[in-house]
Amino acid sequence: MERKTPAKKTISEFLNSTVSPVDIEQIIEYLRSKNLKTNKVTVYRIIEHFYKEGIVTRLELGEGKFRYELNRNHHHHLICQKCGKIEDFKDVTIQELEKKIFKQRGFLVKYHSLEFFGICKNCQG
Amino acid sequence: MERKTPAKKTISEFLNSTVSPVDIEQIIEYLRSKNLKTNKVTVYRIIEHFYKEGIVTRLELGEGKFRYELNRNHHHHLICQKCGKIEDFKDVTIQELEKKIFKQRGFLVKYHSLEFFGICKNCQG
DNA sequence: TGACAAATGCAACTAAGTTGCATATACTCA
DNA sequence: TGAGTATATGCAACTTAGTTGCATTTGTCA
């Protein structure tokens, strides 16, 4: 049966406190800042566990590594190519698209990933 | 000025011949099969060059590495979680979404990535 | 054909993520 | 509440994707 360990609790706490998706290193930094002795293997394993449980979502934003965030309500991302800020964006038209894909192609969509890259409001002009 | 080298030509040829996005290793295998002595650094550099020129598109499909395909007309992907087949999918509603994002949020979308994960027709039932 | 910039190859490196195995610890139940 | 045990952790060593510096080769054009 699953156990509530300090590392798990602290990672959950961190994920709850952040707005942008975080990478493994940020998690490790947070644990260190809380004076928890830690280890990347453990962090990878906890995050993988959260991922398998559906607690977190895994994202790739073109960096060659994964980022994670709490799997609250589904949304997409607006990633600024200048300042790197990641905004959330919610929309329902994709659900329509998924239905269409099934009708037209017989492909049953389980989930999707949608990221928009561009220039945020502050970085324009 | 840019040169047409055997490696570049052969990689172009390979990209033209494939339907699914390929990874670096597949490119190296192809070059070997054509008896071109090759080297991963060169392949990375050529692909990066193609990418910067806008000749290829770079994709991440949750594998922890990149895949590439010719930048023909823009489309999305349907990735089967059982057999791994990657189908293309074209749709215009995303363009509408991009306009909406600019109107609502002032975020100027340069490009997006959209992948659908699920079960293809053949793998169902 | 020769000069020169562009392209390649090699070796060594970095960074993300994984594996095996020994040790530590959260939880259960007597 | 304390011992036993499965779960979680830590360490070291590894794999794989991708990068860098530098010396050598090669395509192109005059």
Short mmCIF file of C-alpha atoms (C1' of nucleotides) in Angstrom, two decimals:
data_model
loop_
_atom_site.label_atom_id
_atom_site.label_comp_id
_atom_site.label_asym_id
_atom_site.label_seq_id
_atom_site.Cartn_x
_atom_site.Cartn_y
_atom_site.Cartn_z
CA MET A 1 0.00 0.00 0.00
CA GLU A 2 1.12 3.53 -0.65
CA ARG A 3 2.86 5.61 1.97
CA LYS A 4 2.84 9.32 2.71
CA THR A 5 6.50 10.21 2.93
CA PRO A 6 7.96 13.68 3.59
CA ALA A 7 9.31 13.84 0.02
CA LYS A 8 5.90 13.07 -1.48
CA LYS A 9 4.10 15.54 0.73
CA THR A 10 6.59 18.28 -0.01
CA ILE A 11 6.46 17.69 -3.76
CA SER A 12 2.65 17.85 -3.68
CA GLU A 13 2.87 21.06 -1.70
CA PHE A 14 5.27 22.51 -4.26
CA LEU A 15 3.08 21.51 -7.20
CA ASN A 16 0.14 23.11 -5.47
CA SER A 17 2.02 26.35 -4.94
CA THR A 18 3.23 26.86 -8.51
CA VAL A 19 1.40 28.30 -11.47
CA SER A 20 3.80 27.28 -14.23
CA PRO A 21 4.79 23.69 -14.99
CA VAL A 22 8.03 22.73 -13.21
CA ASP A 23 10.94 20.51 -14.14
CA ILE A 24 12.73 17.93 -12.01
CA GLU A 25 15.49 20.32 -11.05
CA GLN A 26 13.07 22.90 -9.70
CA ILE A 27 11.51 20.22 -7.56
CA ILE A 28 14.90 19.21 -6.19
CA GLU A 29 15.72 22.85 -5.44
CA TYR A 30 12.46 23.24 -3.56
CA LEU A 31 13.10 20.13 -1.48
CA ARG A 32 16.58 21.41 -0.64
CA SER A 33 15.17 24.80 0.33
CA LYS A 34 12.93 22.94 2.77
CA ASN A 35 16.01 21.22 4.18
CA LEU A 36 14.91 17.82 3.01
CA LYS A 37 17.87 15.73 2.03
CA THR A 38 17.01 14.45 -1.38
CA ASN A 39 18.07 12.65 -4.47
CA LYS A 40 17.09 12.97 -8.09
CA VAL A 41 16.22 9.29 -8.40
CA THR A 42 13.61 9.64 -5.68
CA VAL A 43 12.17 12.73 -7.32
CA TYR A 44 11.96 10.99 -10.67
CA ARG A 45 10.23 8.06 -9.05
CA ILE A 46 7.73 10.15 -7.12
CA ILE A 47 6.89 12.21 -10.18
CA GLU A 48 6.52 9.08 -12.28
CA HIS A 49 4.21 7.71 -9.65
CA PHE A 50 2.12 10.91 -9.67
CA TYR A 51 2.05 10.75 -13.43
CA LYS A 52 0.84 7.15 -13.50
CA GLU A 53 -1.82 7.98 -10.93
CA GLY A 54 -3.00 10.84 -13.12
CA ILE A 55 -2.15 13.39 -10.43
CA VAL A 56 0.20 15.33 -12.69
CA THR A 57 0.37 16.07 -16.39
CA ARG A 58 3.63 15.77 -18.29
CA LEU A 59 4.57 18.41 -20.84
CA GLU A 60 7.31 18.90 -23.37
CA LEU A 61 7.86 22.48 -24.36
CA GLY A 62 10.69 22.02 -26.79
CA GLU A 63 13.41 22.02 -24.16
CA GLY A 64 14.48 18.40 -24.44
CA LYS A 65 13.11 17.57 -21.01
CA PHE A 66 9.77 17.19 -19.30
CA ARG A 67 7.82 19.58 -17.14
CA TYR A 68 5.03 18.67 -14.77
CA GLU A 69 1.98 20.33 -13.32
CA LEU A 70 -1.02 19.31 -11.26
CA ASN A 71 -3.71 17.78 -13.37
CA ARG A 72 -6.41 20.24 -12.38
CA ASN A 73 -8.80 21.07 -15.17
CA HIS A 74 -7.43 20.54 -18.63
CA HIS A 75 -5.96 23.51 -20.39
CA HIS A 76 -3.35 24.48 -22.95
CA HIS A 77 -0.28 26.69 -22.80
CA LEU A 78 0.89 29.92 -24.28
CA ILE A 79 4.68 29.94 -24.17
CA CYS A 80 6.42 33.25 -24.77
CA GLN A 81 9.52 32.89 -26.92
CA LYS A 82 11.04 36.08 -25.52
CA CYS A 83 10.57 35.99 -21.75
CA GLY A 84 9.71 32.32 -21.37
CA LYS A 85 6.55 32.98 -19.42
CA ILE A 86 3.99 30.17 -19.58
CA GLU A 87 0.32 31.18 -19.46
CA ASP A 88 -2.62 28.84 -19.24
CA PHE A 89 -5.35 28.85 -21.81
CA LYS A 90 -8.67 27.07 -21.73
CA ASP A 91 -10.83 26.20 -24.67
CA VAL A 92 -13.44 23.67 -25.60
CA THR A 93 -13.18 23.58 -29.39
CA ILE A 94 -10.59 20.82 -29.14
CA GLN A 95 -13.21 18.49 -27.74
CA GLU A 96 -15.24 19.08 -30.88
CA LEU A 97 -12.16 18.27 -32.90
CA GLU A 98 -11.71 14.99 -31.06
CA LYS A 99 -15.24 13.96 -31.88
CA LYS A 100 -14.65 14.83 -35.51
CA ILE A 101 -11.46 12.73 -35.56
CA PHE A 102 -13.37 9.72 -34.31
CA LYS A 103 -16.18 10.17 -36.80
CA GLN A 104 -13.95 10.77 -39.78
CA ARG A 105 -11.05 8.47 -39.02
CA GLY A 106 -12.14 5.99 -36.38
CA PHE A 107 -9.24 7.13 -34.22
CA LEU A 108 -10.26 7.26 -30.56
CA VAL A 109 -8.50 10.17 -28.86
CA LYS A 110 -7.52 9.53 -25.24
CA TYR A 111 -5.81 12.84 -24.67
CA HIS A 112 -4.00 15.55 -26.55
CA SER A 113 -1.25 18.06 -26.07
CA LEU A 114 -1.59 21.55 -27.43
CA GLU A 115 0.93 24.31 -26.94
CA PHE A 116 1.06 27.71 -28.54
CA PHE A 117 4.43 29.38 -29.01
CA GLY A 118 4.66 33.09 -29.66
CA ILE A 119 5.10 36.50 -28.09
CA CYS A 120 3.21 37.50 -24.97
CA LYS A 121 1.51 40.83 -24.48
CA ASN A 122 4.33 42.34 -22.41
CA CYS A 123 7.05 41.38 -24.87
CA GLN A 124 5.44 42.96 -27.89
CA GLY A 125 6.12 46.34 -29.47
CA MET B 1 27.50 29.89 -48.94
CA GLU B 2 25.72 26.61 -48.55
CA ARG B 3 26.94 23.39 -50.15
CA LYS B 4 25.15 20.34 -51.44
CA THR B 5 26.93 17.47 -49.77
CA PRO B 6 26.12 13.76 -50.13
CA ALA B 7 24.90 13.61 -46.52
CA LYS B 8 22.52 16.51 -47.01
CA LYS B 9 21.16 15.15 -50.25
CA THR B 10 20.64 11.69 -48.78
CA ILE B 11 18.90 13.03 -45.69
CA SER B 12 16.56 15.10 -47.88
CA GLU B 13 15.84 12.03 -49.96
CA PHE B 14 15.07 10.05 -46.80
CA LEU B 15 12.76 12.73 -45.43
CA ASN B 16 10.96 12.81 -48.75
CA SER B 17 10.46 9.07 -48.74
CA THR B 18 8.99 8.73 -45.25
CA VAL B 19 5.44 9.31 -44.12
CA SER B 20 6.01 9.31 -40.35
CA PRO B 21 8.33 11.69 -38.54
CA VAL B 22 11.79 10.19 -38.03
CA ASP B 23 14.36 10.43 -35.26
CA ILE B 24 18.10 10.97 -35.57
CA GLU B 25 18.86 7.28 -35.26
CA GLN B 26 16.61 6.37 -38.16
CA ILE B 27 18.40 8.93 -40.29
CA ILE B 28 21.77 7.45 -39.36
CA GLU B 29 20.52 3.96 -40.20
CA TYR B 30 19.34 5.16 -43.58
CA LEU B 31 22.67 6.77 -44.36
CA ARG B 32 24.46 3.56 -43.36
CA SER B 33 22.12 1.52 -45.55
CA LYS B 34 23.19 3.74 -48.44
CA ASN B 35 26.83 3.01 -47.58
CA LEU B 36 27.54 6.58 -46.60
CA LYS B 37 30.06 6.71 -43.82
CA THR B 38 28.46 8.94 -41.27
CA ASN B 39 28.52 10.42 -37.84
CA LYS B 40 25.78 11.50 -35.48
CA VAL B 41 27.26 14.97 -35.00
CA THR B 42 26.93 15.63 -38.72
CA VAL B 43 23.37 14.37 -38.74
CA TYR B 44 22.47 16.58 -35.80
CA ARG B 45 24.04 19.54 -37.53
CA ILE B 46 22.32 18.94 -40.85
CA ILE B 47 18.95 18.45 -39.20
CA GLU B 48 19.44 21.57 -37.11
CA HIS B 49 20.28 23.43 -40.28
CA PHE B 50 17.13 22.14 -41.98
CA TYR B 51 15.16 23.10 -38.90
CA LYS B 52 16.50 26.65 -38.84
CA GLU B 53 15.81 26.99 -42.55
CA GLY B 54 12.23 25.91 -41.93
CA ILE B 55 12.68 22.85 -44.15
CA VAL B 56 11.73 20.43 -41.39
CA THR B 57 9.41 20.55 -38.40
CA ARG B 58 10.52 19.29 -35.00
CA LEU B 59 8.14 17.22 -32.92
CA GLU B 60 8.13 15.78 -29.45
CA LEU B 61 5.82 12.86 -29.00
CA GLY B 62 6.47 12.09 -25.36
CA GLU B 63 9.54 9.96 -26.03
CA GLY B 64 12.16 12.25 -24.55
CA LYS B 65 13.68 12.94 -27.93
CA PHE B 66 12.84 14.82 -31.10
CA ARG B 67 11.41 13.60 -34.37
CA TYR B 68 11.55 15.45 -37.66
CA GLU B 69 9.51 15.62 -40.82
CA LEU B 70 9.42 17.72 -43.95
CA ASN B 71 7.57 20.94 -43.40
CA ARG B 72 5.02 20.39 -46.14
CA ASN B 73 1.61 21.78 -45.28
CA HIS B 74 0.92 22.14 -41.60
CA HIS B 75 -0.93 19.32 -39.92
CA HIS B 76 -1.32 17.56 -36.61
CA HIS B 77 -0.71 13.98 -35.52
CA LEU B 78 -2.75 11.06 -34.30
CA ILE B 79 -0.42 8.79 -32.34
CA CYS B 80 -1.66 5.29 -31.55
CA GLN B 81 -0.74 4.18 -28.06
CA LYS B 82 -0.96 0.51 -29.01
CA CYS B 83 0.82 0.10 -32.33
CA GLY B 84 2.70 3.39 -32.37
CA LYS B 85 1.46 4.36 -35.83
CA ILE B 86 1.50 8.09 -36.51
CA GLU B 87 -1.22 9.43 -38.80
CA ASP B 88 -1.49 12.95 -40.13
CA PHE B 89 -4.50 15.08 -39.48
CA LYS B 90 -5.40 18.40 -40.99
CA ASP B 91 -7.74 20.96 -39.57
CA VAL B 92 -8.29 24.68 -39.69
CA THR B 93 -10.12 25.35 -36.44
CA ILE B 94 -6.81 25.94 -34.69
CA GLN B 95 -6.25 29.03 -36.77
CA GLU B 96 -9.50 30.38 -35.41
CA LEU B 97 -8.26 29.60 -31.94
CA GLU B 98 -5.06 31.51 -32.56
CA LYS B 99 -7.02 34.58 -33.58
CA LYS B 100 -9.13 34.27 -30.45
CA ILE B 101 -6.00 34.03 -28.29
CA PHE B 102 -4.70 37.27 -29.72
CA LYS B 103 -8.00 39.07 -29.28
CA GLN B 104 -8.61 37.85 -25.77
CA ARG B 105 -5.11 37.80 -24.35
CA GLY B 106 -2.88 39.85 -26.61
CA PHE B 107 -0.63 36.81 -27.04
CA LEU B 108 0.65 36.61 -30.61
CA VAL B 109 0.90 32.97 -31.65
CA LYS B 110 3.83 32.17 -33.96
CA TYR B 111 3.21 28.45 -34.18
CA HIS B 112 1.65 25.65 -32.22
CA SER B 113 2.07 21.96 -31.62
CA LEU B 114 -0.95 19.71 -31.41
CA GLU B 115 -0.81 15.95 -31.00
CA PHE B 116 -3.62 13.55 -30.28
CA PHE B 117 -2.85 10.35 -28.42
CA GLY B 118 -5.25 7.44 -28.50
CA ILE B 119 -6.16 4.20 -30.20
CA CYS B 120 -6.20 3.90 -33.97
CA LYS B 121 -8.94 2.20 -35.94
CA ASN B 122 -7.02 -1.06 -36.41
CA CYS B 123 -6.13 -1.41 -32.75
CA GLN B 124 -9.68 -1.07 -31.44
CA GLY B 125 -12.06 -3.81 -30.37
"C1'" DT C 1 43.45 23.83 -60.61
"C1'" DG C 2 44.01 26.09 -56.35
"C1'" DA C 3 42.18 28.74 -52.42
"C1'" DC C 4 39.00 29.11 -48.94
"C1'" DA C 5 34.87 28.79 -46.51
"C1'" DA C 6 31.66 25.31 -45.37
"C1'" DA C 7 31.06 20.68 -43.91
"C1'" DT C 8 32.63 16.68 -41.63
"C1'" DG C 9 34.72 13.53 -38.15
"C1'" DC C 10 36.55 12.46 -33.83
"C1'" DA C 11 36.83 12.53 -28.99
"C1'" DA C 12 35.29 14.05 -25.10
"C1'" DC C 13 31.65 16.19 -22.70
"C1'" DT C 14 26.88 17.51 -20.56
"C1'" DA C 15 22.33 16.74 -19.01
"C1'" DA C 16 18.12 13.96 -18.56
"C1'" DG C 17 16.63 9.99 -17.19
"C1'" DT C 18 17.18 4.77 -15.68
"C1'" DT C 19 18.59 0.44 -13.15
"C1'" DG C 20 20.23 -2.70 -9.52
"C1'" DC C 21 20.86 -3.30 -5.12
"C1'" DA C 22 21.45 -2.33 -0.32
"C1'" DT C 23 19.47 0.43 3.46
"C1'" DA C 24 15.95 3.04 5.86
"C1'" DT C 25 11.31 4.10 7.22
"C1'" DA C 26 5.94 4.43 7.29
"C1'" DC C 27 2.41 1.65 8.43
"C1'" DT C 28 -0.07 -2.56 10.31
"C1'" DC C 29 -1.34 -5.55 13.66
"C1'" DA C 30 -0.49 -8.39 17.48
"C1'" DT D 1 3.80 0.42 21.52
"C1'" DG D 2 7.06 -2.21 19.28
"C1'" DA D 3 8.46 -5.62 15.70
"C1'" DG D 4 7.91 -7.14 11.02
"C1'" DT D 5 7.39 -6.07 6.37
"C1'" DA D 6 6.45 -4.02 2.21
"C1'" DT D 7 7.29 0.41 0.38
"C1'" DA D 8 10.34 4.18 -0.33
"C1'" DT D 9 14.87 6.02 -0.49
"C1'" DG D 10 19.87 6.60 -1.56
"C1'" DC D 11 23.96 5.60 -3.91
"C1'" DA D 12 26.69 4.44 -7.75
"C1'" DA D 13 26.97 3.39 -12.07
"C1'" DC D 14 24.84 3.40 -16.44
"C1'" DT D 15 22.26 4.80 -20.89
"C1'" DT D 16 20.78 7.88 -24.33
"C1'" DA D 17 20.10 12.38 -26.59
"C1'" DG D 18 22.35 16.03 -27.73
"C1'" DT D 19 26.62 19.47 -27.68
"C1'" DT D 20 31.40 21.52 -28.17
"C1'" DG D 21 36.17 22.28 -29.69
"C1'" DC D 22 39.26 21.49 -32.87
"C1'" DA D 23 41.62 19.38 -36.65
"C1'" DT D 24 40.79 17.61 -41.32
"C1'" DT D 25 38.34 17.17 -45.61
"C1'" DT D 26 35.65 18.67 -49.51
"C1'" DG D 27 32.44 21.53 -52.63
"C1'" DT D 28 32.44 25.56 -55.16
"C1'" DC D 29 33.93 29.36 -57.76
"C1'" DA D 30 37.34 32.38 -59.68
#
